[in-house]
Amino acid sequence: MERLQKKIANLGYCSRRKAEELISSGKVEVNGEVVRKLGTTVKPGDVITVEGNILDTSREFEYYLLNKPKGVVTTTNDEKGRKTVIDLINTNTRIYPVGRLDYDTTGILILTNDGELANLLMRPDSLVDKTYIAKIEGVITIGNIQKLRKGVIIDGIKTKEAKVKLRSVDKKKNTSIVEITIHEGKNHQIKRMFEVLGYKVIKLRREKYANLDLKGLMPGEYRSLSIKEVKVLYSLCKK
Ligand code: URA
């Protein structure tokens, strides 16, 4: 049994808040009957219609886009008992994070139980762009921005070409803000790329992931991906 608004949101039709609005305004039917009560629960096999569209309740996977806050680990279970990204998602399904963001990194993280998509996205040769905003100690030089673009050596291997833009520098505070887009996913890749050039990353946020951004999501908030967004993700990583 699951609450109707949660079911509609988890199936990717819209956000839970929007689903509540649709229910209250009489635009949702369960088994042919209009349902306006928000606490209504549905069971497997119920036919749900929203604004005249029959939802595909056979969809077996769940997909979430989380704006990961600081101070949360990207694992399903932490041996030190720290809060994990899974603790932030209200579902009974065993989902897991796609890739990893460091404890102190914020931003986009996908969580799902769709192993095929997760594996495609995490492949070392995945072509999916990930854009990070890094605040670093020091005023970065144009020469070093060029080096980041062309690739730097981490663990004896050169990183692939990256798109790098200098967003701003603060000479008084001795910091720079750099936007960097990569499609690899080595451990701590962004921090290490700056580190080899002598810069310490003091703040890091993943702002874009393939076709997805953080619009409307404060740190700690999440939403389900729509069916269309999932299809685009598949098409991007199968190119
Ligand atoms: N690169 C890093 O260094 N840390 C992250 O969390 C993600 C990418």
XYZ file of C-alpha atoms and ligand atoms in Angstrom:
247
model
C 0.000 0.000 0.000
C 1.317 3.421 -0.893
C -0.032 6.949 -0.622
C -1.507 8.109 -3.894
C 0.497 11.351 -4.151
C 3.725 9.448 -3.454
C 2.907 6.821 -6.067
C 2.172 9.468 -8.722
C 5.450 11.262 -7.924
C 7.516 8.058 -7.807
C 6.164 7.087 -11.218
C 7.703 10.305 -12.534
C 4.465 12.046 -13.474
C 5.163 15.183 -11.398
C 6.387 16.283 -7.962
C 4.581 15.106 -4.850
C 3.374 18.656 -4.168
C 1.918 18.934 -7.679
C 0.320 15.497 -7.262
C -1.399 16.738 -4.106
C -2.761 19.730 -6.018
C -4.017 17.473 -8.800
C -5.713 15.169 -6.304
C -7.362 18.054 -4.428
C -8.628 19.550 -7.662
C -10.294 16.286 -8.697
C -7.946 15.441 -11.569
C -6.969 12.011 -10.285
C -8.977 8.803 -10.574
C -8.335 5.411 -9.022
C -10.106 2.523 -10.722
C -12.407 4.982 -12.493
C -13.428 6.934 -9.358
C -12.312 10.509 -8.703
C -10.265 10.656 -5.502
C -9.853 13.983 -3.691
C -8.666 12.747 -0.302
C -4.915 13.203 0.152
C -4.280 10.288 2.496
C -5.767 7.740 0.064
C -3.607 4.674 -0.410
C -3.306 2.529 -3.505
C -2.347 -1.099 -3.915
C -0.600 -2.968 -6.727
C -3.000 -3.468 -9.621
C -4.973 -0.249 -9.041
C -5.457 1.786 -12.223
C -4.437 5.415 -11.660
C -5.465 8.129 -14.112
C -4.093 11.668 -13.835
C -5.543 14.436 -16.008
C -6.885 11.735 -18.287
C -3.522 9.906 -18.585
C -3.373 6.301 -17.391
C -0.132 5.833 -15.451
C 2.068 2.859 -16.194
C 2.179 1.303 -12.743
C 4.172 -1.631 -14.061
C 7.240 0.614 -14.104
C 9.493 -1.372 -11.832
C 12.237 1.152 -11.271
C 12.516 4.274 -9.191
C 14.771 7.185 -10.106
C 15.547 10.145 -7.852
C 17.498 13.326 -8.318
C 18.877 14.531 -4.980
C 20.569 17.815 -4.210
C 23.056 16.241 -1.849
C 23.833 18.414 1.149
C 27.189 18.546 2.946
C 27.845 16.130 5.785
C 26.143 13.093 4.263
C 27.937 10.006 2.935
C 27.257 8.576 -0.513
C 26.814 4.947 0.500
C 23.871 2.754 1.354
C 25.249 2.003 4.806
C 27.954 3.753 6.805
C 29.967 1.723 9.285
C 30.526 4.856 11.390
C 26.770 5.419 11.617
C 26.819 8.705 9.712
C 23.793 9.875 7.772
C 23.713 8.486 4.227
C 22.094 9.781 1.039
C 19.640 6.884 1.281
C 18.363 8.268 4.602
C 17.216 11.379 2.742
C 14.881 9.557 0.333
C 11.461 8.429 1.463
C 11.066 5.037 -0.208
C 10.851 1.407 0.852
C 12.675 0.295 -2.303
C 16.363 -0.632 -2.114
C 17.890 2.118 -4.168
C 21.547 3.077 -4.407
C 23.542 6.111 -5.509
C 24.929 6.333 -9.041
C 28.582 7.199 -8.468
C 29.827 9.122 -5.526
C 30.074 12.621 -4.148
C 32.447 13.324 -1.269
C 31.152 13.936 2.262
C 31.678 17.683 1.866
C 30.533 17.939 -1.786
C 27.016 19.139 -2.574
C 24.842 18.871 -5.664
C 23.319 16.452 -8.119
C 23.213 12.796 -7.271
C 21.028 10.220 -8.978
C 19.684 7.308 -6.934
C 17.911 4.354 -8.467
C 17.343 0.603 -8.383
C 17.851 0.396 -12.162
C 21.198 -1.391 -12.345
C 21.453 -1.161 -16.116
C 21.230 2.624 -16.163
C 23.507 2.934 -13.128
C 26.175 0.800 -14.802
C 25.944 2.703 -18.072
C 26.300 6.020 -16.272
C 29.241 4.821 -14.178
C 31.215 3.293 -17.052
C 34.723 4.789 -17.208
C 34.147 5.630 -20.895
C 30.725 7.191 -20.223
C 30.219 10.314 -22.300
C 27.834 11.931 -19.872
C 28.913 15.458 -18.917
C 29.140 16.411 -15.249
C 29.611 20.055 -14.395
C 31.156 21.118 -11.092
C 31.629 24.513 -9.505
C 34.831 24.541 -7.487
C 35.926 27.253 -5.106
C 39.663 27.010 -4.704
C 42.333 28.630 -2.609
C 44.502 30.891 -4.745
C 44.043 33.002 -7.856
C 44.241 30.549 -10.714
C 46.373 31.408 -13.730
C 45.224 31.189 -17.338
C 48.089 28.744 -17.904
C 46.700 26.398 -15.279
C 43.180 26.682 -16.694
C 44.653 25.549 -20.017
C 46.337 22.613 -18.279
C 43.023 21.557 -16.729
C 41.402 21.766 -20.177
C 44.031 19.593 -21.837
C 44.299 17.095 -18.990
C 46.572 16.616 -16.001
C 48.220 13.453 -14.736
C 46.446 11.597 -11.917
C 47.795 8.178 -10.886
C 50.020 8.187 -13.959
C 47.095 8.673 -16.361
C 46.158 11.875 -18.120
C 42.610 13.092 -17.491
C 40.474 13.530 -20.597
C 39.848 16.947 -22.106
C 37.647 19.087 -19.894
C 35.628 22.243 -20.424
C 36.869 24.839 -17.968
C 35.617 28.375 -17.366
C 36.886 30.845 -14.821
C 33.771 32.241 -13.142
C 35.394 34.744 -10.795
C 38.436 35.561 -8.699
C 38.630 37.318 -5.354
C 42.143 38.690 -5.035
C 41.560 39.973 -1.483
C 40.358 36.616 -0.206
C 42.775 34.809 -2.509
C 40.152 32.488 -3.976
C 38.827 31.588 -7.446
C 35.625 30.011 -8.638
C 36.004 27.643 -11.555
C 33.371 25.778 -13.576
C 34.672 22.475 -14.851
C 32.905 19.859 -16.967
C 34.259 16.331 -17.182
C 32.809 13.012 -18.241
C 35.126 10.715 -16.354
C 34.540 9.777 -12.741
C 37.794 8.931 -11.012
C 37.726 9.064 -7.217
C 37.986 12.669 -5.988
C 38.758 13.627 -9.571
C 38.071 17.350 -9.360
C 39.931 17.857 -6.094
C 42.899 15.897 -7.418
C 42.977 17.770 -10.720
C 43.351 21.027 -8.825
C 45.697 19.473 -6.288
C 48.263 18.453 -8.910
C 48.417 22.103 -9.944
C 48.868 23.212 -6.313
C 45.323 24.400 -5.502
C 43.129 23.259 -2.640
C 39.400 22.926 -3.347
C 37.518 24.521 -0.454
C 33.975 24.076 -1.779
C 32.611 21.792 -4.460
C 29.145 21.515 -5.976
C 27.941 19.331 -8.871
C 25.635 21.640 -10.733
C 24.752 19.626 -13.826
C 24.632 15.940 -14.684
C 23.879 15.122 -18.326
C 20.443 16.652 -19.020
C 19.738 17.375 -15.358
C 20.243 20.429 -13.172
C 19.382 21.496 -9.648
C 16.512 23.833 -10.524
C 13.947 24.002 -7.699
C 15.905 21.773 -5.311
C 17.490 23.122 -2.143
C 20.285 21.025 -0.552
C 18.655 17.940 0.990
C 15.640 18.066 -1.358
C 14.937 15.539 -4.093
C 12.441 14.674 -6.797
C 11.656 11.708 -9.005
C 12.957 11.766 -12.561
C 10.301 11.839 -15.243
C 10.041 9.023 -17.764
C 11.278 11.444 -20.414
C 14.355 12.378 -18.360
C 15.215 8.696 -17.872
C 14.901 8.070 -21.621
C 17.217 10.984 -22.365
C 19.748 9.641 -19.852
C 19.690 6.231 -21.568
C 20.103 7.816 -24.990
C 23.000 9.987 -23.799
C 24.995 7.110 -22.386
C 24.328 4.722 -25.265
C 25.707 7.166 -27.859
N 35.380 15.163 -7.643
C 35.741 15.323 -6.347
O 36.880 15.612 -6.056
N 34.816 15.138 -5.395
C 33.532 14.858 -5.662
O 32.730 14.732 -4.740
C 33.148 14.703 -7.009
C 34.091 14.859 -7.986
